[in-house]
Amino acid sequence: MKDDSVYLKHILESIRPIEEDTREGRGKFLSSHTLQDAVLRNLQTLSESMQRLSQAMKSRHPEVEWKRITAFRNLLVHDYLGVDLERVWEICQRDLPKLKQGVVVMLGELDLPG
């Protein structure tokens, strides 16, 4: 069983390419299947890592909408045709920056002496 730091670092590693792939704006994202596929794949792997975090970590951070993330992951994996790209864009712009900050905080907690 991997520890939370492995998953948290993986989440950050998944966020970075999403930031890069959405940097050129909404229009470019919505018109490029390549960018859409890359972003969706990274969102999927990010959400997989979030699901694997320990229950203790999740309990310490009730501000994170764990159930919503799981539901989004299930949509990406099981209902690919039901993905709303406008919603994906909103998530990338509004939710990912907050998630990134939260993950940095969680990693900092793990580095603190116990």
Tab-separated table of N, CA and C in Angstrom, residues 10-112:
chain	number	residue	atom	x	y	z
A	10	HIS	N	1.331	12.556	-7.323
A	10	HIS	CA	0.777	12.165	-8.624
A	10	HIS	C	-0.347	13.115	-9.044
A	11	ILE	N	-1.149	13.541	-8.086
A	11	ILE	CA	-2.214	14.504	-8.384
A	11	ILE	C	-1.608	15.789	-8.937
A	12	LEU	N	-0.563	16.284	-8.281
A	12	LEU	CA	0.103	17.498	-8.781
A	12	LEU	C	0.697	17.268	-10.166
A	13	GLU	N	1.265	16.088	-10.377
A	13	GLU	CA	1.832	15.764	-11.694
A	13	GLU	C	0.748	15.694	-12.773
A	14	SER	N	-0.472	15.394	-12.391
A	14	SER	CA	-1.584	15.363	-13.346
A	14	SER	C	-2.146	16.758	-13.603
A	15	ILE	N	-2.063	17.623	-12.615
A	15	ILE	CA	-2.585	18.984	-12.762
A	15	ILE	C	-1.709	19.808	-13.700
A	16	ARG	N	-0.405	19.636	-13.618
A	16	ARG	CA	0.512	20.453	-14.438
A	16	ARG	C	0.202	20.392	-15.937
A	17	PRO	N	0.070	19.207	-16.531
A	17	PRO	CA	-0.242	19.184	-17.968
A	17	PRO	C	-1.634	19.731	-18.284
A	18	ILE	N	-2.566	19.604	-17.353
A	18	ILE	CA	-3.891	20.193	-17.577
A	18	ILE	C	-3.757	21.708	-17.669
A	19	GLU	N	-2.968	22.276	-16.770
A	19	GLU	CA	-2.736	23.726	-16.819
A	19	GLU	C	-2.116	24.127	-18.154
A	20	GLU	N	-1.150	23.351	-18.601
A	20	GLU	CA	-0.496	23.646	-19.883
A	20	GLU	C	-1.470	23.497	-21.053
A	21	ASP	N	-2.279	22.445	-21.019
A	21	ASP	CA	-3.182	22.155	-22.135
A	21	ASP	C	-4.367	23.112	-22.213
A	22	THR	N	-4.635	23.838	-21.140
A	22	THR	CA	-5.753	24.790	-21.152
A	22	THR	C	-5.273	26.240	-21.189
A	23	ARG	N	-3.989	26.430	-21.254
A	23	ARG	CA	-3.394	27.767	-21.218
A	23	ARG	C	-3.842	28.651	-22.387
A	24	GLU	N	-4.078	28.063	-23.545
A	24	GLU	CA	-4.406	28.855	-24.736
A	24	GLU	C	-5.869	29.263	-24.807
A	25	GLY	N	-6.641	28.910	-23.804
A	25	GLY	CA	-8.009	29.394	-23.731
A	25	GLY	C	-9.081	28.376	-24.068
A	26	ARG	N	-10.282	28.783	-23.751
A	26	ARG	CA	-11.464	27.942	-23.908
A	26	ARG	C	-11.692	27.527	-25.363
A	27	GLY	N	-11.587	28.476	-26.271
A	27	GLY	CA	-11.835	28.180	-27.685
A	27	GLY	C	-10.906	27.117	-28.225
A	28	LYS	N	-9.637	27.242	-27.905
A	28	LYS	CA	-8.644	26.259	-28.364
A	28	LYS	C	-8.955	24.882	-27.771
A	29	PHE	N	-9.287	24.867	-26.475
A	29	PHE	CA	-9.617	23.601	-25.818
A	29	PHE	C	-10.836	22.949	-26.473
A	30	LEU	N	-11.884	23.728	-26.675
A	30	LEU	CA	-13.126	23.171	-27.216
A	30	LEU	C	-13.009	22.753	-28.676
A	31	SER	N	-12.023	23.284	-29.380
A	31	SER	CA	-11.874	22.935	-30.797
A	31	SER	C	-10.821	21.859	-31.058
A	32	SER	N	-10.122	21.427	-30.025
A	32	SER	CA	-9.035	20.466	-30.215
A	32	SER	C	-9.324	19.147	-29.502
A	33	HIS	N	-9.588	18.111	-30.286
A	33	HIS	CA	-9.807	16.791	-29.690
A	33	HIS	C	-8.556	16.290	-28.978
A	34	THR	N	-7.406	16.660	-29.481
A	34	THR	CA	-6.153	16.237	-28.844
A	34	THR	C	-6.043	16.824	-27.444
A	35	LEU	N	-6.316	18.113	-27.306
A	35	LEU	CA	-6.272	18.747	-25.985
A	35	LEU	C	-7.350	18.169	-25.072
A	36	GLN	N	-8.532	17.972	-25.604
A	36	GLN	CA	-9.617	17.401	-24.802
A	36	GLN	C	-9.235	16.027	-24.268
A	37	ASP	N	-8.713	15.175	-25.138
A	37	ASP	CA	-8.313	13.833	-24.717
A	37	ASP	C	-7.227	13.879	-23.650
A	38	ALA	N	-6.257	14.760	-23.832
A	38	ALA	CA	-5.167	14.871	-22.860
A	38	ALA	C	-5.691	15.340	-21.507
A	39	VAL	N	-6.536	16.347	-21.519
A	39	VAL	CA	-7.085	16.873	-20.270
A	39	VAL	C	-7.960	15.825	-19.590
A	40	LEU	N	-8.819	15.175	-20.345
A	40	LEU	CA	-9.691	14.160	-19.757
A	40	LEU	C	-8.892	13.007	-19.166
A	41	ARG	N	-7.849	12.605	-19.842
A	41	ARG	CA	-7.009	11.514	-19.321
A	41	ARG	C	-6.340	11.921	-18.013
A	42	ASN	N	-5.816	13.130	-17.965
A	42	ASN	CA	-5.175	13.587	-16.730
A	42	ASN	C	-6.184	13.783	-15.608
A	43	LEU	N	-7.391	14.231	-15.924
A	43	LEU	CA	-8.428	14.327	-14.899
A	43	LEU	C	-8.790	12.943	-14.369
A	44	GLN	N	-8.823	11.971	-15.255
A	44	GLN	CA	-9.132	10.605	-14.836
A	44	GLN	C	-8.051	10.066	-13.904
A	45	THR	N	-6.796	10.216	-14.273
A	45	THR	CA	-5.727	9.679	-13.419
A	45	THR	C	-5.638	10.453	-12.110
A	46	LEU	N	-5.890	11.748	-12.160
A	46	LEU	CA	-5.912	12.563	-10.949
A	46	LEU	C	-6.995	12.051	-9.996
A	47	SER	N	-8.184	11.813	-10.523
A	47	SER	CA	-9.279	11.359	-9.670
A	47	SER	C	-9.040	9.943	-9.149
A	48	GLU	N	-8.362	9.111	-9.925
A	48	GLU	CA	-7.996	7.771	-9.437
A	48	GLU	C	-7.077	7.889	-8.221
A	49	SER	N	-6.097	8.770	-8.302
A	49	SER	CA	-5.186	8.959	-7.169
A	49	SER	C	-5.923	9.529	-5.966
A	50	MET	N	-6.874	10.408	-6.203
A	50	MET	CA	-7.633	10.976	-5.087
A	50	MET	C	-8.441	9.900	-4.382
A	51	GLN	N	-8.975	8.957	-5.146
A	51	GLN	CA	-9.741	7.867	-4.540
A	51	GLN	C	-8.861	6.980	-3.666
A	52	ARG	N	-7.591	6.908	-3.975
A	52	ARG	CA	-6.687	6.009	-3.262
A	52	ARG	C	-6.079	6.632	-2.004
A	53	LEU	N	-6.346	7.909	-1.774
A	53	LEU	CA	-5.857	8.529	-0.544
A	53	LEU	C	-6.491	7.834	0.658
A	54	SER	N	-5.767	7.825	1.758
A	54	SER	CA	-6.274	7.164	2.959
A	54	SER	C	-7.528	7.863	3.479
A	55	GLN	N	-8.341	7.098	4.176
A	55	GLN	CA	-9.543	7.668	4.783
A	55	GLN	C	-9.160	8.720	5.819
A	56	ALA	N	-8.035	8.517	6.490
A	56	ALA	CA	-7.577	9.502	7.478
A	56	ALA	C	-7.305	10.850	6.808
A	57	MET	N	-6.652	10.831	5.658
A	57	MET	CA	-6.374	12.078	4.937
A	57	MET	C	-7.679	12.728	4.495
A	58	LYS	N	-8.575	11.936	3.969
A	58	LYS	CA	-9.856	12.482	3.518
A	58	LYS	C	-10.641	13.076	4.686
A	59	SER	N	-10.595	12.417	5.829
A	59	SER	CA	-11.316	12.904	7.006
A	59	SER	C	-10.759	14.229	7.507
A	60	ARG	N	-9.455	14.424	7.357
A	60	ARG	CA	-8.835	15.685	7.794
A	60	ARG	C	-9.163	16.841	6.856
A	61	HIS	N	-9.705	16.532	5.698
A	61	HIS	CA	-9.989	17.575	4.704
A	61	HIS	C	-11.420	17.465	4.179
A	62	PRO	N	-12.385	17.752	5.059
A	62	PRO	CA	-13.788	17.678	4.628
A	62	PRO	C	-14.160	18.769	3.620
A	63	GLU	N	-13.296	19.783	3.487
A	63	GLU	CA	-13.562	20.848	2.516
A	63	GLU	C	-13.454	20.352	1.075
A	64	VAL	N	-12.771	19.232	0.882
A	64	VAL	CA	-12.653	18.638	-0.456
A	64	VAL	C	-13.918	17.825	-0.730
A	65	GLU	N	-14.484	18.021	-1.880
A	65	GLU	CA	-15.725	17.327	-2.233
A	65	GLU	C	-15.399	15.941	-2.800
A	66	TRP	N	-15.036	15.029	-1.905
A	66	TRP	CA	-14.568	13.705	-2.299
A	66	TRP	C	-15.616	12.960	-3.122
A	67	LYS	N	-16.877	13.009	-2.709
A	67	LYS	CA	-17.931	12.280	-3.427
A	67	LYS	C	-18.138	12.852	-4.827
A	68	ARG	N	-18.035	14.158	-4.938
A	68	ARG	CA	-18.203	14.791	-6.249
A	68	ARG	C	-17.073	14.384	-7.192
A	69	ILE	N	-15.870	14.295	-6.650
A	69	ILE	CA	-14.714	13.883	-7.455
A	69	ILE	C	-14.890	12.440	-7.920
A	70	THR	N	-15.354	11.590	-7.020
A	70	THR	CA	-15.601	10.194	-7.381
A	70	THR	C	-16.675	10.092	-8.464
A	71	ALA	N	-17.729	10.869	-8.328
A	71	ALA	CA	-18.800	10.854	-9.332
A	71	ALA	C	-18.274	11.314	-10.692
A	72	PHE	N	-17.426	12.342	-10.682
A	72	PHE	CA	-16.859	12.833	-11.932
A	72	PHE	C	-15.951	11.779	-12.554
A	73	ARG	N	-15.168	11.115	-11.739
A	73	ARG	CA	-14.290	10.044	-12.222
A	73	ARG	C	-15.116	8.946	-12.871
A	74	ASN	N	-16.214	8.568	-12.225
A	74	ASN	CA	-17.075	7.522	-12.778
A	74	ASN	C	-17.670	7.942	-14.115
A	75	LEU	N	-18.024	9.207	-14.236
A	75	LEU	CA	-18.531	9.723	-15.505
A	75	LEU	C	-17.467	9.604	-16.589
A	76	LEU	N	-16.237	9.987	-16.260
A	76	LEU	CA	-15.150	9.920	-17.242
A	76	LEU	C	-14.883	8.495	-17.700
A	77	VAL	N	-14.936	7.563	-16.765
A	77	VAL	CA	-14.572	6.181	-17.064
A	77	VAL	C	-15.725	5.402	-17.700
A	78	HIS	N	-16.930	5.615	-17.196
A	78	HIS	CA	-18.045	4.755	-17.602
A	78	HIS	C	-19.036	5.402	-18.569
A	79	ASP	N	-18.999	6.717	-18.684
A	79	ASP	CA	-19.972	7.401	-19.545
A	79	ASP	C	-19.262	8.466	-20.365
A	80	TYR	N	-18.217	8.039	-21.053
A	80	TYR	CA	-17.373	8.976	-21.794
A	80	TYR	C	-18.187	9.852	-22.740
A	81	LEU	N	-19.210	9.294	-23.361
A	81	LEU	CA	-20.029	10.071	-24.298
A	81	LEU	C	-20.875	11.117	-23.587
A	82	GLY	N	-21.035	10.967	-22.268
A	82	GLY	CA	-21.825	11.921	-21.500
A	82	GLY	C	-21.021	13.077	-20.936
A	83	VAL	N	-19.752	13.177	-21.290
A	83	VAL	CA	-18.889	14.232	-20.757
A	83	VAL	C	-19.247	15.563	-21.416
A	84	ASP	N	-19.506	16.562	-20.584
A	84	ASP	CA	-19.813	17.915	-21.039
A	84	ASP	C	-18.509	18.715	-21.036
A	85	LEU	N	-18.000	19.020	-22.213
A	85	LEU	CA	-16.701	19.691	-22.319
A	85	LEU	C	-16.723	21.101	-21.744
A	86	GLU	N	-17.858	21.766	-21.793
A	86	GLU	CA	-17.972	23.083	-21.145
A	86	GLU	C	-17.785	22.933	-19.643
A	87	ARG	N	-18.368	21.892	-19.082
A	87	ARG	CA	-18.226	21.622	-17.642
A	87	ARG	C	-16.782	21.263	-17.312
A	88	VAL	N	-16.154	20.480	-18.161
A	88	VAL	CA	-14.744	20.140	-17.954
A	88	VAL	C	-13.911	21.417	-17.934
A	89	TRP	N	-14.177	22.326	-18.859
A	89	TRP	CA	-13.450	23.598	-18.899
A	89	TRP	C	-13.641	24.366	-17.584
A	90	GLU	N	-14.887	24.430	-17.106
A	90	GLU	CA	-15.163	25.121	-15.844
A	90	GLU	C	-14.395	24.486	-14.691
A	91	ILE	N	-14.372	23.178	-14.647
A	91	ILE	CA	-13.641	22.470	-13.588
A	91	ILE	C	-12.164	22.831	-13.640
A	92	CYS	N	-11.609	22.843	-14.839
A	92	CYS	CA	-10.185	23.158	-14.993
A	92	CYS	C	-9.873	24.583	-14.549
A	93	GLN	N	-10.778	25.493	-14.810
A	93	GLN	CA	-10.529	26.894	-14.492
A	93	GLN	C	-10.875	27.249	-13.049
A	94	ARG	N	-11.933	26.682	-12.518
A	94	ARG	CA	-12.411	27.061	-11.200
A	94	ARG	C	-11.959	26.111	-10.093
A	95	ASP	N	-12.073	24.818	-10.335
A	95	ASP	CA	-11.850	23.849	-9.268
A	95	ASP	C	-10.404	23.384	-9.143
A	96	LEU	N	-9.719	23.226	-10.266
A	96	LEU	CA	-8.342	22.707	-10.202
A	96	LEU	C	-7.385	23.611	-9.438
A	97	PRO	N	-7.446	24.938	-9.593
A	97	PRO	CA	-6.534	25.767	-8.797
A	97	PRO	C	-6.738	25.585	-7.291
A	98	LYS	N	-8.002	25.463	-6.858
A	98	LYS	CA	-8.283	25.238	-5.437
A	98	LYS	C	-7.781	23.862	-5.003
A	99	LEU	N	-7.999	22.872	-5.852
A	99	LEU	CA	-7.529	21.525	-5.538
A	99	LEU	C	-6.008	21.510	-5.419
A	100	LYS	N	-5.350	22.179	-6.340
A	100	LYS	CA	-3.885	22.230	-6.315
A	100	LYS	C	-3.392	22.834	-5.002
A	101	GLN	N	-4.003	23.922	-4.578
A	101	GLN	CA	-3.618	24.538	-3.306
A	101	GLN	C	-3.839	23.572	-2.149
A	102	GLY	N	-4.971	22.881	-2.164
A	102	GLY	CA	-5.266	21.927	-1.105
A	102	GLY	C	-4.280	20.776	-1.065
A	103	VAL	N	-3.888	20.285	-2.222
A	103	VAL	CA	-2.922	19.182	-2.284
A	103	VAL	C	-1.568	19.637	-1.745
A	104	VAL	N	-1.174	20.849	-2.061
A	104	VAL	CA	0.091	21.383	-1.532
A	104	VAL	C	0.022	21.444	-0.004
A	105	VAL	N	-1.113	21.870	0.540
A	105	VAL	CA	-1.293	21.905	1.995
A	105	VAL	C	-1.200	20.494	2.575
A	106	MET	N	-1.872	19.537	1.944
A	106	MET	CA	-1.844	18.151	2.430
A	106	MET	C	-0.425	17.597	2.421
A	107	LEU	N	0.316	17.875	1.363
A	107	LEU	CA	1.712	17.419	1.305
A	107	LEU	C	2.527	18.058	2.420
A	108	GLY	N	2.274	19.328	2.687
A	108	GLY	CA	2.968	20.014	3.777
A	108	GLY	C	2.683	19.380	5.123
A	109	GLU	N	1.459	18.945	5.325
A	109	GLU	CA	1.099	18.272	6.575
A	109	GLU	C	1.889	16.982	6.747
A	110	LEU	N	2.109	16.279	5.664
A	110	LEU	CA	2.841	15.014	5.743
A	110	LEU	C	4.309	15.233	6.060
A	111	ASP	N	4.830	16.405	5.701
A	111	ASP	CA	6.236	16.707	5.961
A	111	ASP	C	6.486	17.191	7.385
A	112	LEU	N	5.411	17.528	8.106
A	112	LEU	CA	5.568	18.023	9.471
A	112	LEU	C	5.910	16.874	10.408
